[in-house]
Amino acid sequence: MTKKIPLTIVIPVYNEASRLERTFTSLNQWRVPVDLKISQIIFVNDGSTDASLKILKNTPLKFSKKVISYRQNQGKGYAVRRGMLASTSSYTLLMDADIATPLNELKKLLPFMHNQTGLIIGTRKNGHSTVTIHQPWIRENMGKVFTKLTQLILGVNVTDFTCGFKAFSREAVDKIFPLSQINRWGYDSEIIFLCSKFNLSIQEVPVKWADQKGTKVNLVKDSINSLLELLTIRLNSISGAYSTNQNFSPLGILK
């Protein structure tokens, strides 16, 4: 009999009140693969100002649920770090609240979990994925430009840095997230860069994906900030800011 893999799912939330009903419905209707054991679903409420926190606390879930919440919005990277550092499972799946990638796609990641792959990335962009609803033309093509710039600046050959469907091994969580420092949109690139830097195995897996309305990304502002964050990641690496000898707090902030 195949040994069950303990899995925690981390879902960052910022003003997602209009989407959370779908999130909970998808989780409650999901038939978990036989070789997975769901340890916990961790929602991280990143300073939402709508009804998100109330919904998170009051909506029933068939799995064990934990809600981490704080008043001030800190950024998605910070929220992801909080959730990841709260996980104790063998693997932790990062998933967006909009369920742009259906939960059933997780079965495609299982062979790589059994092989102890450090980071398993659900990709939309390697030519074998199924994108049922595309992003608007300008957003999709700016995403392609961002991918090329990230590959060039960080030297990591990954086709999709920003898809919100990534599974991390226990080793990857313990090594990467105490060192990560990017709190906003560039966090994806940073954690993938750190996995590469510490020679953790990385595997991209093509998944189904559909664009969901209501993105909180400001195309111009966040594109500029993400580019600056790429440069920050490179400078951090050169300066030794990602050294494992540094003294970090539990949230990955240098003391």
CSV table of C-alpha atoms in Angstrom, one decimal:
chain,number,residue,atom,x,y,z
A,1,MET,CA,0.0,0.0,0.0
A,2,THR,CA,1.3,3.5,-0.9
A,3,LYS,CA,2.2,5.5,2.1
A,4,LYS,CA,-0.1,8.6,2.5
A,5,ILE,CA,1.7,12.0,2.2
A,6,PRO,CA,0.7,14.5,4.9
A,7,LEU,CA,-0.3,17.7,3.1
A,8,THR,CA,-1.1,21.2,4.4
A,9,ILE,CA,-2.7,23.8,2.0
A,10,VAL,CA,-1.9,27.5,2.5
A,11,ILE,CA,-4.3,30.0,1.0
A,12,PRO,CA,-3.4,33.8,1.3
A,13,VAL,CA,-6.4,36.0,1.5
A,14,TYR,CA,-6.8,39.7,0.9
A,15,ASN,CA,-10.3,41.2,0.3
A,16,GLU,CA,-11.5,37.9,-1.2
A,17,ALA,CA,-15.1,38.0,0.2
A,18,SER,CA,-16.6,37.6,-3.2
A,19,ARG,CA,-14.5,34.5,-4.0
A,20,LEU,CA,-14.4,32.6,-0.7
A,21,GLU,CA,-17.7,30.9,-1.2
A,22,ARG,CA,-16.2,29.2,-4.3
A,23,THR,CA,-13.0,28.4,-2.4
A,24,PHE,CA,-14.9,26.6,0.4
A,25,THR,CA,-17.2,24.8,-2.0
A,26,SER,CA,-14.3,23.5,-4.0
A,27,LEU,CA,-12.5,22.3,-0.9
A,28,ASN,CA,-15.6,20.7,0.6
A,29,GLN,CA,-16.4,18.9,-2.7
A,30,TRP,CA,-12.9,17.8,-3.4
A,31,ARG,CA,-12.2,14.0,-3.4
A,32,VAL,CA,-8.7,13.7,-1.9
A,33,PRO,CA,-6.4,11.3,-3.7
A,34,VAL,CA,-5.9,8.1,-1.8
A,35,ASP,CA,-2.2,8.7,-1.2
A,36,LEU,CA,-2.7,12.1,0.4
A,37,LYS,CA,-3.7,12.9,4.0
A,38,ILE,CA,-4.8,16.5,4.4
A,39,SER,CA,-3.4,17.8,7.7
A,40,GLN,CA,-4.8,21.3,7.7
A,41,ILE,CA,-6.0,24.2,5.5
A,42,ILE,CA,-4.3,27.4,6.6
A,43,PHE,CA,-5.9,30.7,5.5
A,44,VAL,CA,-3.8,33.8,6.0
A,45,ASN,CA,-5.9,36.9,6.2
A,46,ASP,CA,-3.6,39.7,5.1
A,47,GLY,CA,-5.3,42.7,6.6
A,48,SER,CA,-8.5,42.4,4.6
A,49,THR,CA,-11.0,45.3,5.0
A,50,ASP,CA,-14.0,43.5,3.7
A,51,ALA,CA,-15.9,40.5,5.2
A,52,SER,CA,-13.1,38.0,4.4
A,53,LEU,CA,-12.2,37.3,8.0
A,54,LYS,CA,-15.8,36.7,9.1
A,55,ILE,CA,-16.3,34.3,6.2
A,56,LEU,CA,-13.1,32.5,7.0
A,57,LYS,CA,-14.0,32.0,10.6
A,58,ASN,CA,-17.7,31.1,10.1
A,59,THR,CA,-17.8,28.9,7.0
A,60,PRO,CA,-17.7,25.2,7.7
A,61,LEU,CA,-14.9,23.1,6.2
A,62,LYS,CA,-14.6,19.3,6.2
A,63,PHE,CA,-10.8,19.6,6.9
A,64,SER,CA,-9.0,21.0,9.9
A,65,LYS,CA,-8.9,24.7,9.5
A,66,LYS,CA,-6.6,27.4,10.8
A,67,VAL,CA,-7.0,31.1,10.3
A,68,ILE,CA,-4.0,33.4,10.7
A,69,SER,CA,-5.0,37.1,10.7
A,70,TYR,CA,-3.5,40.5,11.3
A,71,ARG,CA,-4.9,44.0,10.9
A,72,GLN,CA,-2.4,45.7,8.6
A,73,ASN,CA,-1.9,44.5,5.0
A,74,GLN,CA,1.7,43.3,4.6
A,75,GLY,CA,1.7,41.9,1.1
A,76,LYS,CA,1.1,38.5,-0.4
A,77,GLY,CA,4.7,37.4,0.1
A,78,TYR,CA,4.5,38.1,3.8
A,79,ALA,CA,1.2,36.2,4.0
A,80,VAL,CA,2.6,33.2,2.2
A,81,ARG,CA,5.6,33.2,4.5
A,82,ARG,CA,3.3,33.3,7.6
A,83,GLY,CA,1.3,30.3,6.3
A,84,MET,CA,4.3,28.3,5.2
A,85,LEU,CA,6.1,28.7,8.5
A,86,ALA,CA,2.9,27.5,10.3
A,87,SER,CA,2.8,24.2,8.4
A,88,THR,CA,4.2,21.0,9.9
A,89,SER,CA,3.4,18.7,7.0
A,90,SER,CA,5.7,16.7,4.7
A,91,TYR,CA,4.4,18.8,1.9
A,92,THR,CA,2.7,22.2,1.8
A,93,LEU,CA,0.7,23.4,-1.2
A,94,LEU,CA,0.4,27.1,-1.9
A,95,MET,CA,-2.9,27.8,-3.6
A,96,ASP,CA,-4.7,31.0,-4.5
A,97,ALA,CA,-8.2,31.6,-3.2
A,98,ASP,CA,-9.6,32.0,-6.7
A,99,ILE,CA,-9.0,28.3,-7.5
A,100,ALA,CA,-7.7,29.2,-10.9
A,101,THR,CA,-6.1,25.8,-11.0
A,102,PRO,CA,-8.7,23.1,-10.0
A,103,LEU,CA,-7.8,21.0,-6.9
A,104,ASN,CA,-8.0,17.8,-8.9
A,105,GLU,CA,-4.8,19.0,-10.7
A,106,LEU,CA,-3.0,18.2,-7.5
A,107,LYS,CA,-2.9,14.5,-8.6
A,108,LYS,CA,-0.4,15.5,-11.3
A,109,LEU,CA,2.1,16.6,-8.6
A,110,LEU,CA,1.9,13.4,-6.5
A,111,PRO,CA,4.6,11.4,-8.4
A,112,PHE,CA,7.1,14.2,-7.6
A,113,MET,CA,6.0,14.3,-4.0
A,114,HIS,CA,6.7,10.6,-3.7
A,115,ASN,CA,10.1,11.3,-5.2
A,116,GLN,CA,10.8,14.0,-2.5
A,117,THR,CA,11.1,16.8,-5.1
A,118,GLY,CA,11.9,20.1,-3.3
A,119,LEU,CA,9.6,22.4,-5.2
A,120,ILE,CA,6.8,21.3,-7.6
A,121,ILE,CA,5.5,24.2,-9.7
A,122,GLY,CA,2.2,24.1,-11.6
A,123,THR,CA,2.9,25.8,-14.8
A,124,ARG,CA,0.7,27.5,-17.5
A,125,LYS,CA,3.5,28.2,-19.9
A,126,ASN,CA,5.6,25.2,-20.9
A,127,GLY,CA,3.5,24.4,-23.9
A,128,HIS,CA,1.8,21.4,-22.4
A,129,SER,CA,-0.7,23.1,-20.1
A,130,THR,CA,-4.4,23.7,-20.7
A,131,VAL,CA,-5.4,27.3,-20.3
A,132,THR,CA,-9.2,27.4,-20.6
A,133,ILE,CA,-9.6,31.2,-20.1
A,134,HIS,CA,-6.7,33.4,-21.0
A,135,GLN,CA,-5.7,36.6,-19.3
A,136,PRO,CA,-6.3,39.8,-21.3
A,137,TRP,CA,-3.7,40.1,-24.2
A,138,ILE,CA,-1.6,42.9,-22.6
A,139,ARG,CA,-1.5,41.1,-19.2
A,140,GLU,CA,-0.6,37.8,-20.7
A,141,ASN,CA,2.2,39.3,-22.9
A,142,MET,CA,3.6,41.4,-20.1
A,143,GLY,CA,3.7,38.2,-18.1
A,144,LYS,CA,5.9,36.6,-20.8
A,145,VAL,CA,8.2,39.6,-20.7
A,146,PHE,CA,8.4,39.3,-16.9
A,147,THR,CA,9.3,35.6,-17.2
A,148,LYS,CA,12.2,36.4,-19.6
A,149,LEU,CA,13.5,39.2,-17.3
A,150,THR,CA,13.3,37.0,-14.3
A,151,GLN,CA,15.2,34.2,-16.1
A,152,LEU,CA,17.8,36.7,-17.1
A,153,ILE,CA,18.3,38.5,-13.8
A,154,LEU,CA,18.1,35.5,-11.5
A,155,GLY,CA,19.5,32.9,-13.8
A,156,VAL,CA,16.7,30.4,-13.1
A,157,ASN,CA,15.3,28.4,-16.0
A,158,VAL,CA,11.6,28.2,-15.0
A,159,THR,CA,8.7,28.8,-17.4
A,160,ASP,CA,6.1,30.1,-14.9
A,161,PHE,CA,7.2,32.0,-11.8
A,162,THR,CA,3.8,33.3,-10.8
A,163,CYS,CA,1.2,30.6,-11.0
A,164,GLY,CA,-0.4,30.2,-7.6
A,165,PHE,CA,-0.1,26.4,-7.4
A,166,LYS,CA,3.2,25.3,-5.9
A,167,ALA,CA,4.0,22.4,-3.5
A,168,PHE,CA,7.0,22.6,-1.2
A,169,SER,CA,8.7,19.7,0.6
A,170,ARG,CA,9.5,19.9,4.3
A,171,GLU,CA,13.1,20.5,3.5
A,172,ALA,CA,12.2,23.4,1.1
A,173,VAL,CA,9.9,25.1,3.6
A,174,ASP,CA,12.5,24.9,6.4
A,175,LYS,CA,15.4,26.2,4.2
A,176,ILE,CA,13.7,28.8,2.1
A,177,PHE,CA,11.0,30.6,4.0
A,178,PRO,CA,13.0,31.7,7.1
A,179,LEU,CA,15.3,33.4,4.6
A,180,SER,CA,12.8,35.0,2.2
A,181,GLN,CA,12.4,38.8,2.5
A,182,ILE,CA,10.2,40.0,-0.4
A,183,ASN,CA,6.7,40.8,1.0
A,184,ARG,CA,5.0,41.9,-2.2
A,185,TRP,CA,4.5,40.5,-5.7
A,186,GLY,CA,8.1,39.5,-6.3
A,187,TYR,CA,7.9,36.8,-3.6
A,188,ASP,CA,7.4,34.0,-6.2
A,189,SER,CA,10.7,34.8,-7.9
A,190,GLU,CA,12.5,35.0,-4.6
A,191,ILE,CA,11.4,31.6,-3.3
A,192,ILE,CA,12.1,29.9,-6.6
A,193,PHE,CA,15.5,31.6,-6.7
A,194,LEU,CA,16.3,30.4,-3.2
A,195,CYS,CA,15.3,26.8,-4.1
A,196,SER,CA,17.8,27.0,-7.0
A,197,LYS,CA,20.5,28.7,-4.8
A,198,PHE,CA,20.3,25.9,-2.2
A,199,ASN,CA,20.3,23.2,-4.9
A,200,LEU,CA,16.8,21.9,-4.1
A,201,SER,CA,15.2,20.0,-6.9
A,202,ILE,CA,12.6,21.9,-8.9
A,203,GLN,CA,10.0,20.3,-11.2
A,204,GLU,CA,7.5,22.1,-13.4
A,205,VAL,CA,4.2,20.2,-14.1
A,206,PRO,CA,1.7,21.4,-16.7
A,207,VAL,CA,-1.8,22.1,-15.1
A,208,LYS,CA,-5.2,23.3,-16.1
A,209,TRP,CA,-5.7,27.0,-15.4
A,210,ALA,CA,-8.4,29.6,-16.0
A,211,ASP,CA,-8.1,33.3,-15.5
A,212,GLN,CA,-10.4,34.6,-12.8
A,213,LYS,CA,-11.8,38.1,-12.7
A,214,GLY,CA,-11.0,40.4,-9.9
A,215,THR,CA,-7.2,40.5,-9.9
A,216,LYS,CA,-5.6,42.9,-7.4
A,217,VAL,CA,-2.5,43.4,-9.6
A,218,ASN,CA,-2.0,46.9,-10.8
A,219,LEU,CA,-0.5,46.3,-14.2
A,220,VAL,CA,1.9,49.3,-14.4
A,221,LYS,CA,2.7,49.9,-10.7
A,222,ASP,CA,3.2,46.3,-9.7
A,223,SER,CA,5.2,45.5,-12.8
A,224,ILE,CA,7.7,48.3,-11.9
A,225,ASN,CA,7.8,47.1,-8.3
A,226,SER,CA,8.3,43.5,-9.3
A,227,LEU,CA,11.2,44.5,-11.5
A,228,LEU,CA,12.8,46.4,-8.6
A,229,GLU,CA,12.2,43.4,-6.4
A,230,LEU,CA,14.1,41.2,-8.9
A,231,LEU,CA,17.1,43.5,-8.6
A,232,THR,CA,16.7,43.4,-4.8
A,233,ILE,CA,16.8,39.6,-4.9
A,234,ARG,CA,20.0,39.6,-6.9
A,235,LEU,CA,21.6,42.2,-4.7
A,236,ASN,CA,20.5,40.3,-1.6
A,237,SER,CA,22.3,37.2,-2.9
A,238,ILE,CA,25.5,39.1,-3.8
A,239,SER,CA,25.6,40.8,-0.4
A,240,GLY,CA,25.1,37.6,1.5
A,241,ALA,CA,21.7,38.5,2.9
A,242,TYR,CA,20.5,35.0,2.1
A,243,SER,CA,23.3,33.3,4.1
A,244,THR,CA,22.1,30.6,6.4
A,245,ASN,CA,24.5,32.0,9.0
A,246,GLN,CA,22.4,35.1,9.4
A,247,ASN,CA,20.2,35.5,12.5
A,248,PHE,CA,16.6,35.6,11.3
A,249,SER,CA,13.4,36.0,13.2
A,250,PRO,CA,10.6,33.4,12.6
A,251,LEU,CA,9.1,35.6,9.9
A,252,GLY,CA,12.2,35.8,7.9
A,253,ILE,CA,13.1,39.3,9.0
A,254,LEU,CA,16.8,39.9,9.6
A,255,LYS,CA,17.3,40.9,13.3
